GROMACS .gro file of N, CA and C in nm:
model
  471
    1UNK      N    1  -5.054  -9.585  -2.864
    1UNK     CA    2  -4.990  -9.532  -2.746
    1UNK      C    3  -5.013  -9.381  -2.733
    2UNK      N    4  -5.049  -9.290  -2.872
    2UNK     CA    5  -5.041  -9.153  -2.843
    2UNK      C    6  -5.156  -9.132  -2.794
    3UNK      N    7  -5.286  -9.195  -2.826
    3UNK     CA    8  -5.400  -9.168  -2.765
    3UNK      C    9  -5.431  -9.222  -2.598
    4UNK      N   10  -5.358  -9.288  -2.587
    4UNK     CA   11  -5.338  -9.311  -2.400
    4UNK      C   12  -5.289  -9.181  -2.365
    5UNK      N   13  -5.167  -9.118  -2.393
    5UNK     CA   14  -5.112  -9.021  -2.363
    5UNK      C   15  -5.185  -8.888  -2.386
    6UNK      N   16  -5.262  -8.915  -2.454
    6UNK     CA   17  -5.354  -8.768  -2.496
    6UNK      C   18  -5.450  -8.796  -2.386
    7UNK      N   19  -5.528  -8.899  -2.356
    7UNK     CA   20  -5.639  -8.918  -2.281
    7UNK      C   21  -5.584  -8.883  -2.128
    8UNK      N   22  -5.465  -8.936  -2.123
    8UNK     CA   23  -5.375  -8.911  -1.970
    8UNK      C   24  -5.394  -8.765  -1.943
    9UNK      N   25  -5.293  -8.680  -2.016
    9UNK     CA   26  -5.275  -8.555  -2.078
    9UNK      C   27  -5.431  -8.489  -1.996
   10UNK      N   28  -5.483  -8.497  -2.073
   10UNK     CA   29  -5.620  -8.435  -2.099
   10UNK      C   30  -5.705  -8.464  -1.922
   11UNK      N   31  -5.694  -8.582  -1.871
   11UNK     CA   32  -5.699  -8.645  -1.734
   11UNK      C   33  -5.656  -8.547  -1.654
   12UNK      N   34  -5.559  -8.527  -1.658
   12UNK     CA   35  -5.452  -8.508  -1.535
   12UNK      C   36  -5.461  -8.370  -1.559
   13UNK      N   37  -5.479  -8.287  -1.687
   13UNK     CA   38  -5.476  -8.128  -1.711
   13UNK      C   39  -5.664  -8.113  -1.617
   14UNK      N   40  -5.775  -8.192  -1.653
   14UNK     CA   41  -5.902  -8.182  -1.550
   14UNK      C   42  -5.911  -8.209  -1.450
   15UNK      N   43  -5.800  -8.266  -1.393
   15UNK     CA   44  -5.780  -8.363  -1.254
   15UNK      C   45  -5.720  -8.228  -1.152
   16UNK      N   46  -5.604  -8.123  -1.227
   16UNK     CA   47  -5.514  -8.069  -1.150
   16UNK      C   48  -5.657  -7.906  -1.155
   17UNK      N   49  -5.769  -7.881  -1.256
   17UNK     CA   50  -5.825  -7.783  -1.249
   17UNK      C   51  -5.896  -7.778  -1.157
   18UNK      N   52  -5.997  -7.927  -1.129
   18UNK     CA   53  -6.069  -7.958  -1.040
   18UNK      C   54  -5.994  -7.882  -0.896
   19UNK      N   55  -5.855  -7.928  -0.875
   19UNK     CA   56  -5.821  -7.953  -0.731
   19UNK      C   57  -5.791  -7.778  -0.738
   20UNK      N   58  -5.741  -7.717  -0.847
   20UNK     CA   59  -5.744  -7.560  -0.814
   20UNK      C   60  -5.826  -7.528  -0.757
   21UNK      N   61  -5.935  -7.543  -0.827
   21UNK     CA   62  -6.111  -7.497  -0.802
   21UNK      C   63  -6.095  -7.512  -0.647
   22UNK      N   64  -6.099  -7.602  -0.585
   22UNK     CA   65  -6.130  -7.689  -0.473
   22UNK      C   66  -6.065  -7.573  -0.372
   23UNK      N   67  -5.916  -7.594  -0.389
   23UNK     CA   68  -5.868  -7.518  -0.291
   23UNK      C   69  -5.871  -7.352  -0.283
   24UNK      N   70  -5.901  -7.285  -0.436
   24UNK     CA   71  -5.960  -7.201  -0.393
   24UNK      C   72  -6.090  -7.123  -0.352
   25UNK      N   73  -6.191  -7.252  -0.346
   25UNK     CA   74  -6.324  -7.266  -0.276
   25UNK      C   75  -6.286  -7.278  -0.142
   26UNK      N   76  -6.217  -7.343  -0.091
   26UNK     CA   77  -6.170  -7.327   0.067
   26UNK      C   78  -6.095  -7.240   0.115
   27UNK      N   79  -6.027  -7.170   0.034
   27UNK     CA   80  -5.962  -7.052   0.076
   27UNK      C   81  -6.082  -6.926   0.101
   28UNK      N   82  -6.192  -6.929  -0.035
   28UNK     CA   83  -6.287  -6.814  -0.006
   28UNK      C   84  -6.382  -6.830   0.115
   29UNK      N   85  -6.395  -7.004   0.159
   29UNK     CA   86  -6.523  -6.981   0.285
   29UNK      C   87  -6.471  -6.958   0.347
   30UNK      N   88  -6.259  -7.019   0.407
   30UNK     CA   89  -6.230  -7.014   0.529
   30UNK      C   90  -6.233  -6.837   0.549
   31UNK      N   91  -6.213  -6.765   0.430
   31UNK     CA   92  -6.228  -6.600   0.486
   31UNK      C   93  -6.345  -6.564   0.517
   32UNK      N   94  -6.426  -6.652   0.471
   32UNK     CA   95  -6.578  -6.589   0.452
   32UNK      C   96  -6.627  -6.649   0.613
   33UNK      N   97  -6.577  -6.799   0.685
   33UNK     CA   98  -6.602  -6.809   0.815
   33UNK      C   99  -6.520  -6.768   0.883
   34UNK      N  100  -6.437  -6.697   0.865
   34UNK     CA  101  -6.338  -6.560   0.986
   34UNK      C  102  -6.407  -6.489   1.002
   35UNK      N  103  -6.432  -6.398   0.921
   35UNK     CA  104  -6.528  -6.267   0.949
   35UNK      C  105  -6.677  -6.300   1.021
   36UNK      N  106  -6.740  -6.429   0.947
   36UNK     CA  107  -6.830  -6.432   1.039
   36UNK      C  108  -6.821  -6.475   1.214
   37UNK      N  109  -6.681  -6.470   1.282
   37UNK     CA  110  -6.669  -6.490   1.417
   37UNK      C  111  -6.697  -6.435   1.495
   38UNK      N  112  -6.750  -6.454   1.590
   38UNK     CA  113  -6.776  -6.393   1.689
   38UNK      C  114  -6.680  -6.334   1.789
   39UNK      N  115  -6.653  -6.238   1.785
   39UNK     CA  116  -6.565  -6.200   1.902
   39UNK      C  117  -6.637  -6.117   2.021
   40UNK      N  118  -6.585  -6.134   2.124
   40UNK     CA  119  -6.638  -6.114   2.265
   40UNK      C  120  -6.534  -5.992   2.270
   41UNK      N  121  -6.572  -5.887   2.388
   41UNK     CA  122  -6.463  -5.784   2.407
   41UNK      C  123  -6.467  -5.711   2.512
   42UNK      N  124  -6.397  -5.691   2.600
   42UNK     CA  125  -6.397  -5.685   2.734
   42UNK      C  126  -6.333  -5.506   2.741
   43UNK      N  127  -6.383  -5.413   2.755
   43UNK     CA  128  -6.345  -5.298   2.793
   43UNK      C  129  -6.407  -5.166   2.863
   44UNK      N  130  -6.343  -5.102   2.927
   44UNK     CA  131  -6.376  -4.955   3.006
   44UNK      C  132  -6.488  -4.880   2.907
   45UNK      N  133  -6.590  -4.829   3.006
   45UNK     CA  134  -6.725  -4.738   2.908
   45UNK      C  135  -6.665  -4.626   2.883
   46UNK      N  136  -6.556  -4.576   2.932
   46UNK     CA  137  -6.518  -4.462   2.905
   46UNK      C  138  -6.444  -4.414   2.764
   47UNK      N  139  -6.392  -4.579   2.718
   47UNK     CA  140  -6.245  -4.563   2.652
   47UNK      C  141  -6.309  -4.545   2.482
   48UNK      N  142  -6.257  -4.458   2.463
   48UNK     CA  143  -6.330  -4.422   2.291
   48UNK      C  144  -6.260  -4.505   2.165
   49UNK      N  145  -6.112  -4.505   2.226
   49UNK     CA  146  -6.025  -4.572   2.118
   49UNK      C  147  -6.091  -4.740   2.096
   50UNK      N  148  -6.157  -4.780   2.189
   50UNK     CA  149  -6.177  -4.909   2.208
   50UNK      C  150  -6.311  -4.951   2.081
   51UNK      N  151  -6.381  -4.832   2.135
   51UNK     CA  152  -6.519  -4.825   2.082
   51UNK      C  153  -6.510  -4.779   1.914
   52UNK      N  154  -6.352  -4.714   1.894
   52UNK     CA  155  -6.326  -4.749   1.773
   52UNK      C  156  -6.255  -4.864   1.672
   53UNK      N  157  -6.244  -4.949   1.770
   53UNK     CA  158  -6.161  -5.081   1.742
   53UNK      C  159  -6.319  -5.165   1.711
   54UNK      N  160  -6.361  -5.169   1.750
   54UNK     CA  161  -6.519  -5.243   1.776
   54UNK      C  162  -6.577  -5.172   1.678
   55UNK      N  163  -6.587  -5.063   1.570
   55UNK     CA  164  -6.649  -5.052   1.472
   55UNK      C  165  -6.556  -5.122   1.372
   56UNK      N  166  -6.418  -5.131   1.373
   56UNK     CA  167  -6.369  -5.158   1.290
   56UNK      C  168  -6.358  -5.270   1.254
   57UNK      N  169  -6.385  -5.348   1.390
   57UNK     CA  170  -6.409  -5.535   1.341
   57UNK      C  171  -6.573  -5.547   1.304
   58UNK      N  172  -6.638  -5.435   1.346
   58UNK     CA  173  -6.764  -5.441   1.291
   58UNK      C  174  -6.784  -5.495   1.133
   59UNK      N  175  -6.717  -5.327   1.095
   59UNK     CA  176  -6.689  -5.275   0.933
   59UNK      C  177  -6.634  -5.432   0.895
   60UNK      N  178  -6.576  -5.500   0.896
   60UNK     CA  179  -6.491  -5.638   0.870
   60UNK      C  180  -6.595  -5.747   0.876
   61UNK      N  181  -6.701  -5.734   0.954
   61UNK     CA  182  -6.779  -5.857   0.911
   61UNK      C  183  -6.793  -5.918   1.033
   62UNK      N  184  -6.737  -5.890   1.161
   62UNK     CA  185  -6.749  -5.946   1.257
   62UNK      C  186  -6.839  -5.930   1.385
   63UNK      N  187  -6.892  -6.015   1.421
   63UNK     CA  188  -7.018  -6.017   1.509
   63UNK      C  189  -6.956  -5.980   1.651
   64UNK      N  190  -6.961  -5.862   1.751
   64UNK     CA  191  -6.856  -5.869   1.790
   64UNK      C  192  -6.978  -5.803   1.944
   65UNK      N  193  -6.971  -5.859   2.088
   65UNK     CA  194  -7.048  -5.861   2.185
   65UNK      C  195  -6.941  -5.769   2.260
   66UNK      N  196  -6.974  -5.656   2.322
   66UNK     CA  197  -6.880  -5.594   2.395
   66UNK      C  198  -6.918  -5.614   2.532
   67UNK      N  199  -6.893  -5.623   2.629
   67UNK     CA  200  -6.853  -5.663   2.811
   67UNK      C  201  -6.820  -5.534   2.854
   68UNK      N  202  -6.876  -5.412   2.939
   68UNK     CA  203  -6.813  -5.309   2.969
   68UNK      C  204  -6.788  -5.293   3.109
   69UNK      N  205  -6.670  -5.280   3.161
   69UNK     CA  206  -6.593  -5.261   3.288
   69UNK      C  207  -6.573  -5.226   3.329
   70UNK      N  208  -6.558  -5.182   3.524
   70UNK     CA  209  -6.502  -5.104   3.570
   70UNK      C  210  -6.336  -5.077   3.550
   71UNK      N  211  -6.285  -5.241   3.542
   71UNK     CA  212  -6.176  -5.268   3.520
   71UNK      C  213  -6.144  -5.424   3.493
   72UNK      N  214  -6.009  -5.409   3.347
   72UNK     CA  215  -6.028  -5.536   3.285
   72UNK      C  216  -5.935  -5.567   3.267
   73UNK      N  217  -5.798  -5.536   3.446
   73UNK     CA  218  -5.717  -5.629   3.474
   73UNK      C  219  -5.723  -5.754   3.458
   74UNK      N  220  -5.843  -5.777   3.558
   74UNK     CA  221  -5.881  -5.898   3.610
   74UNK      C  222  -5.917  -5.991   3.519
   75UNK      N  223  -5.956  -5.964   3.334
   75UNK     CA  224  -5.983  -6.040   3.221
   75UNK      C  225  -5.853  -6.106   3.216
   76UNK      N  226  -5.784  -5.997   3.159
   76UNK     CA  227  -5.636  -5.987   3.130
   76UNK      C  228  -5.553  -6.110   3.196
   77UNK      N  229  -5.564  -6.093   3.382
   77UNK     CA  230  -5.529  -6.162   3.421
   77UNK      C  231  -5.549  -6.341   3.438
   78UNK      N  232  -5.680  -6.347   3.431
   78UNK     CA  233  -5.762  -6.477   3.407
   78UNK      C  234  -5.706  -6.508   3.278
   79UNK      N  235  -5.755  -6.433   3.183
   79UNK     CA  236  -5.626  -6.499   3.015
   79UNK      C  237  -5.522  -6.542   2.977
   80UNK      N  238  -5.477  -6.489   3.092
   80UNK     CA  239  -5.281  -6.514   3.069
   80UNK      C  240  -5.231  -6.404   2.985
   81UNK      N  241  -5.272  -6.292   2.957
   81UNK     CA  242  -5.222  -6.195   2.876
   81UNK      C  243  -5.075  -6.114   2.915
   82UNK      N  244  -4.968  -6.164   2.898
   82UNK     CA  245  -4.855  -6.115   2.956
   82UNK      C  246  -4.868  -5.930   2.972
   83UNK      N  247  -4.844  -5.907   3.098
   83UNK     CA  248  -4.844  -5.773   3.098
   83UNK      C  249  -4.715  -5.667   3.053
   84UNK      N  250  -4.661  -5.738   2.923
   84UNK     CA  251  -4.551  -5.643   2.867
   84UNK      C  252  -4.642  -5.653   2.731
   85UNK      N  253  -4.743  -5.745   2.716
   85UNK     CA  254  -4.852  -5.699   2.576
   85UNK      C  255  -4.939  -5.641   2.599
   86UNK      N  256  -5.022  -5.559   2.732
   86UNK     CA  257  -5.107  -5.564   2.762
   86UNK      C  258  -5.150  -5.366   2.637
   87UNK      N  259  -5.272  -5.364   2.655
   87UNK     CA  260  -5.291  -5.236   2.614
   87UNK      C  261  -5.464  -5.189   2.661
   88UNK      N  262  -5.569  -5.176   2.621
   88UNK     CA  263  -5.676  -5.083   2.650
   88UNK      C  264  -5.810  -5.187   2.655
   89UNK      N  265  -5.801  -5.252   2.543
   89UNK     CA  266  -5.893  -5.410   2.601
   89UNK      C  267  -5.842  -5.531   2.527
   90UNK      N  268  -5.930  -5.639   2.578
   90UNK     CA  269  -5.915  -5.737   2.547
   90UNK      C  270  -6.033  -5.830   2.473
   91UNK      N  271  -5.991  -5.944   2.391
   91UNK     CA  272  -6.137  -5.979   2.329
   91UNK      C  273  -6.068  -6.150   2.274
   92UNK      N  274  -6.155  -6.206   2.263
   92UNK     CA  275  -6.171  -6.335   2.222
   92UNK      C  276  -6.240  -6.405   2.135
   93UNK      N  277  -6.152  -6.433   1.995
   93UNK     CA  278  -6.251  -6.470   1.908
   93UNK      C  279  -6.182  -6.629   1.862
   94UNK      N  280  -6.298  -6.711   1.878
   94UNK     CA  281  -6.298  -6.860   1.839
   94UNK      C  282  -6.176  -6.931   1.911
   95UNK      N  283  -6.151  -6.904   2.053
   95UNK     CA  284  -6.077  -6.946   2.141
   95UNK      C  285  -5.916  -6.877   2.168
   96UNK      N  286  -5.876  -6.742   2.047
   96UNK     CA  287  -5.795  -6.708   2.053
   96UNK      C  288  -5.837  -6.587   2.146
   97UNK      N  289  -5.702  -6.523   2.193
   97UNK     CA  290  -5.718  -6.414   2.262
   97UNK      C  291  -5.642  -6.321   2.168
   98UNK      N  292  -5.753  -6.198   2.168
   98UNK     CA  293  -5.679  -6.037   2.078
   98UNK      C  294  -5.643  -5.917   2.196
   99UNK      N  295  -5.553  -5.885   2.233
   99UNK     CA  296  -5.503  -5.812   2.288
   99UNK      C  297  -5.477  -5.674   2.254
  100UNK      N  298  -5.582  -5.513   2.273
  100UNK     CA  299  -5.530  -5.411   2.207
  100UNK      C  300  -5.598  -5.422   2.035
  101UNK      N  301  -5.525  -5.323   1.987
  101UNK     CA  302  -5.575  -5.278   1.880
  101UNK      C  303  -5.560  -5.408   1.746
  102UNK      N  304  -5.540  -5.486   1.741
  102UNK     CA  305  -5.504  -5.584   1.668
  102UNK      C  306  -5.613  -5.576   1.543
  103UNK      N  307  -5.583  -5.574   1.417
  103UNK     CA  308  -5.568  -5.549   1.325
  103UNK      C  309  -5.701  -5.649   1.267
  104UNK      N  310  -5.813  -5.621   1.178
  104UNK     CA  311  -5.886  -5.725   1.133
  104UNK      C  312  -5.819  -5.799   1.065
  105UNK      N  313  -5.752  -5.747   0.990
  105UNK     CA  314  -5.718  -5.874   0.880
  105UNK      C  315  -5.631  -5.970   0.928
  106UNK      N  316  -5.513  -5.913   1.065
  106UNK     CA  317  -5.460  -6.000   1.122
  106UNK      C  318  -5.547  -6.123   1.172
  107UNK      N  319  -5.670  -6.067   1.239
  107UNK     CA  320  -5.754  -6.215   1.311
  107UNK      C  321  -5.778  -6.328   1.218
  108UNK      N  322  -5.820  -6.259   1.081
  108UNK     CA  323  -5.864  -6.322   0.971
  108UNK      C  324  -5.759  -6.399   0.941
  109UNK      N  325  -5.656  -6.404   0.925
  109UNK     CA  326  -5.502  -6.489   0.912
  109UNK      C  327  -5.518  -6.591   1.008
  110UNK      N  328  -5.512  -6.493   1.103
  110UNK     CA  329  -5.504  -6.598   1.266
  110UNK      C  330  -5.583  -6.709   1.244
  111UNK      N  331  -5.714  -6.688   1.209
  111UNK     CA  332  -5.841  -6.766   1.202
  111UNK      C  333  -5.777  -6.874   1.075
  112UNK      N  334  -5.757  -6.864   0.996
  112UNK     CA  335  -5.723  -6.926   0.866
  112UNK      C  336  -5.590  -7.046   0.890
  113UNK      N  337  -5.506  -6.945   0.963
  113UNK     CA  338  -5.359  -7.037   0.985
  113UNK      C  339  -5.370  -7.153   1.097
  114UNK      N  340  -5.486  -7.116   1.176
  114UNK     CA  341  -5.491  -7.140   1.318
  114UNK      C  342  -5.355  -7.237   1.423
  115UNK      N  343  -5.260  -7.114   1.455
  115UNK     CA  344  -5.104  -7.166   1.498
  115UNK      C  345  -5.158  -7.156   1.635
  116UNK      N  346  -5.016  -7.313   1.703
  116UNK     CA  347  -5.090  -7.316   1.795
  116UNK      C  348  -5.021  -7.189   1.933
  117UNK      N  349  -5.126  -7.099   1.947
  117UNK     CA  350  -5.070  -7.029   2.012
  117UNK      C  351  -5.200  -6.967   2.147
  118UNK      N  352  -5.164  -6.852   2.227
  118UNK     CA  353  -5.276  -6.816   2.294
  118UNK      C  354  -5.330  -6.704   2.217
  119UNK      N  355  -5.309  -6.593   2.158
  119UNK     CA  356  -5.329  -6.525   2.062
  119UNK      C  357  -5.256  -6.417   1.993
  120UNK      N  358  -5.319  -6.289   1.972
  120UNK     CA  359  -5.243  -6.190   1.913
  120UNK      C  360  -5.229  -6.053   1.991
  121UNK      N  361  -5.130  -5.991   1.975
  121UNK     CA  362  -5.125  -5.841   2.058
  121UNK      C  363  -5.073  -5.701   1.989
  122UNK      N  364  -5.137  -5.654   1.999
  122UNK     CA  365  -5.060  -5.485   1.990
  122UNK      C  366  -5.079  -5.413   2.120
  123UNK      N  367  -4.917  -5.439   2.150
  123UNK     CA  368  -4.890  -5.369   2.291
  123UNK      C  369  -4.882  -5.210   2.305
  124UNK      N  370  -4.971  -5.165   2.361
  124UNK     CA  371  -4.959  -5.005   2.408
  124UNK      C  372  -5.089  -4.956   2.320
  125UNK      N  373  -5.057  -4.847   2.236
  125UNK     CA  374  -5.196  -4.782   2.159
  125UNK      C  375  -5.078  -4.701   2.075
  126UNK      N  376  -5.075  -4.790   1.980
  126UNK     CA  377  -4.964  -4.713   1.910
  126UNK      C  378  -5.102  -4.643   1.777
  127UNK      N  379  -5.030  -4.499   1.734
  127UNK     CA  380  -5.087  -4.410   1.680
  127UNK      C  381  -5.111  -4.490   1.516
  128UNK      N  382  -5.246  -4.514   1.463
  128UNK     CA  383  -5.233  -4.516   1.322
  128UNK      C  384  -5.323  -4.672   1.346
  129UNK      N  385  -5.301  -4.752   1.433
  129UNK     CA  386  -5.384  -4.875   1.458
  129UNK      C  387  -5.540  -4.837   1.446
  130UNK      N  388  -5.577  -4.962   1.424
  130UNK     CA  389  -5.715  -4.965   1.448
  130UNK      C  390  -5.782  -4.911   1.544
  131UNK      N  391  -5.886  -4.865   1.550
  131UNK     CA  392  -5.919  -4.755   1.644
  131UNK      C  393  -5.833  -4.626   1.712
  132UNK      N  394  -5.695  -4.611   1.653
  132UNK     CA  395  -5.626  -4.489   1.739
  132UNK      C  396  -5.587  -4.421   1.545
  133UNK      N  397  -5.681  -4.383   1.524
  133UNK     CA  398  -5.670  -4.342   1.370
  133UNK      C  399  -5.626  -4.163   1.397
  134UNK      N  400  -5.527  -4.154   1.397
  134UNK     CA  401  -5.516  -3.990   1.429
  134UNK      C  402  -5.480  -3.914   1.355
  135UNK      N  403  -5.437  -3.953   1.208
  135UNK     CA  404  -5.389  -3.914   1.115
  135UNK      C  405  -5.202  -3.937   1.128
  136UNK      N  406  -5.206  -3.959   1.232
  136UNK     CA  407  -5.041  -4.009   1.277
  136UNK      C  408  -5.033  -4.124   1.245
  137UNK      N  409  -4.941  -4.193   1.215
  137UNK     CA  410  -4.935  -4.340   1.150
  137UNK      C  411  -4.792  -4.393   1.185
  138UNK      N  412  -4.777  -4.427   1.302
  138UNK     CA  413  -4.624  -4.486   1.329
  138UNK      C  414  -4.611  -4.659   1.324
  139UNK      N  415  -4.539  -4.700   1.316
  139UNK     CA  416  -4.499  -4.855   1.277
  139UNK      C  417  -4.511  -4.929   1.416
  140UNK      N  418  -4.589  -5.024   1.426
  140UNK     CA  419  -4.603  -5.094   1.504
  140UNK      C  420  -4.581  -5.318   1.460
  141UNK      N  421  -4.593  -5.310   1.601
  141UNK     CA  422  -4.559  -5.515   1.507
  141UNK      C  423  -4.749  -5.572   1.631
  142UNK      N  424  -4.764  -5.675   1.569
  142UNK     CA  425  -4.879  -5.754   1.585
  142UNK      C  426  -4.769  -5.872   1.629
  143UNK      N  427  -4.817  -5.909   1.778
  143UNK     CA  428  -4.731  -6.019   1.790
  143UNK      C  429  -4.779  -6.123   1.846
  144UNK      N  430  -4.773  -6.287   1.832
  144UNK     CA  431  -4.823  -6.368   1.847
  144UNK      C  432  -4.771  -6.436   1.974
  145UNK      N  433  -4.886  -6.403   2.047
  145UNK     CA  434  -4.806  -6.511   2.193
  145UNK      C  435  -4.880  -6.617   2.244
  146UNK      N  436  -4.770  -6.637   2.318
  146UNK     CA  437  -4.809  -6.769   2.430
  146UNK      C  438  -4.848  -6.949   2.322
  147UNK      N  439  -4.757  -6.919   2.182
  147UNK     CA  440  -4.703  -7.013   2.170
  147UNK      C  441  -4.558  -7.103   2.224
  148UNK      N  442  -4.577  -7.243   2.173
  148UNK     CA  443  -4.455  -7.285   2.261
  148UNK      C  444  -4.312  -7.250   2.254
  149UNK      N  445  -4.316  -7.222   2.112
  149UNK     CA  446  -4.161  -7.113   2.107
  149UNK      C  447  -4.143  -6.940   2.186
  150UNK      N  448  -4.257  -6.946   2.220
  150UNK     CA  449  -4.267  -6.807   2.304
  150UNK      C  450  -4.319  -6.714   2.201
  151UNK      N  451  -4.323  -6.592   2.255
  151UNK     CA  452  -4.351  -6.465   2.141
  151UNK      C  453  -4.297  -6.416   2.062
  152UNK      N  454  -4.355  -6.391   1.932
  152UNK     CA  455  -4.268  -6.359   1.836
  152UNK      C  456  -4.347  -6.245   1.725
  153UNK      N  457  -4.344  -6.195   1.643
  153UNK     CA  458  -4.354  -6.069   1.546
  153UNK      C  459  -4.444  -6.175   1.477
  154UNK      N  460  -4.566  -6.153   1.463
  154UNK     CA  461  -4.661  -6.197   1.349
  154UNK      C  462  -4.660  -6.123   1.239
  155UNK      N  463  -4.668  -5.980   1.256
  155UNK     CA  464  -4.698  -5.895   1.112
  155UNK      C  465  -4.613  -5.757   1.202
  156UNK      N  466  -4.582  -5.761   1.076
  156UNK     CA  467  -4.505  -5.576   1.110
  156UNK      C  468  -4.574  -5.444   1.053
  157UNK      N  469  -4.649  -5.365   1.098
  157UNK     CA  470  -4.744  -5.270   1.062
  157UNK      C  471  -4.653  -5.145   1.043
   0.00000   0.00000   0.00000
C-alpha cells in the first residue's frame, strides 16, 4: 500500500508542476499577444501630448496606426465615448476603445482580463499620465466604461 501512495504522491506532485508550467506559459504569451496589438488612434496634428502617448504605447510593444484630424468629435461620437470621459484622442485596440491618456500596462490587463465592457478612459489630461509627463505627477483613476454595471475605477494612478 505504501508504494501506491508513493507512486500517487510522486503523480500528483508531476501532475500539479506540469499544470504550473502550463498556466504560467499562458500568462507569458497572453502578455506577449497584448503588446503585440494593434491599436488604431484617432487625433489632432497639432496635439503633442497625443504624439506622446503614441510613443509610449510604441516603447510597450505596440503596433500602433495613427488617423490625424481636423476634429475627433465625430470618432468619439460614433464610439459611444461618454462625454464626461472624453479627453485629447481616441484609439482602439482589439475591439476595445482607449480614451485619453490611458496607461500601457492598463491595455495590457484590459487585453488579458478581457471584461465585458466598451473600454478604458482617462478623463481630461491629467499631469504625470502618459504622454503629459511634466515632471508634475497628480493622481488620476483609469476607468472602465460602458460595461453593464456602468462605469467604474479600473486602476487608481
Amino acid at each position: 500500500m505504501e508504494l501506491n501512495r508513493r507512486t500517487f504522491v510522486k503523480a500528483l506532485t508531476a501532475s500539479l508542476s506540469v499544470g504550473a508550467l502550463a498556466v504560467a506559459a499562458r500568462g507569458a504569451v497572453g502578455a506577449a499577444s497584448a503588446k503585440a496589438a494593434e491599436v488604431s488612434v484617432w487625433k489632432s496634428a497639432s496635439c503633442g501630448c497625443c504624439e506622446g502617448w503614441v510613443r509610449h504605447m510604441r516603447d510597450a510593444g505596440y503596433m500602433v496606426t495613427v488617423h490625424e484630424l481636423d476634429e475627433v468629435d465625430p470618432v468619439k461620437d460614433r464610439l459611444g465615448v461618454p462625454a464626461s470621459l472624453r479627453s485629447c484622442h481616441t484609439a482602439v485596440v482589439d475591439g476595445y476603445i482607449l480614451e485619453g491618456h490611458v496607461p500601457a500596462d492598463s491595455v495590457a490587463r484590459l487585453l488579458q482580463e478581457r471584461p465585458s465592457a466598451k473600454g478604458l478612459a482617462v478623463p481630461g489630461m491629467p499631469q504625470g499620465a502618459p504622454g503629459m509627463e511634466t515632471g508634475v505627477k497628480e493622481p488620476y483613476a483609469v476607468v472602465l466604461f460602458g460595461a453593464p454595471t456602468g462605469s467604474s475605477v479600473y486602476e487608481q494612478r
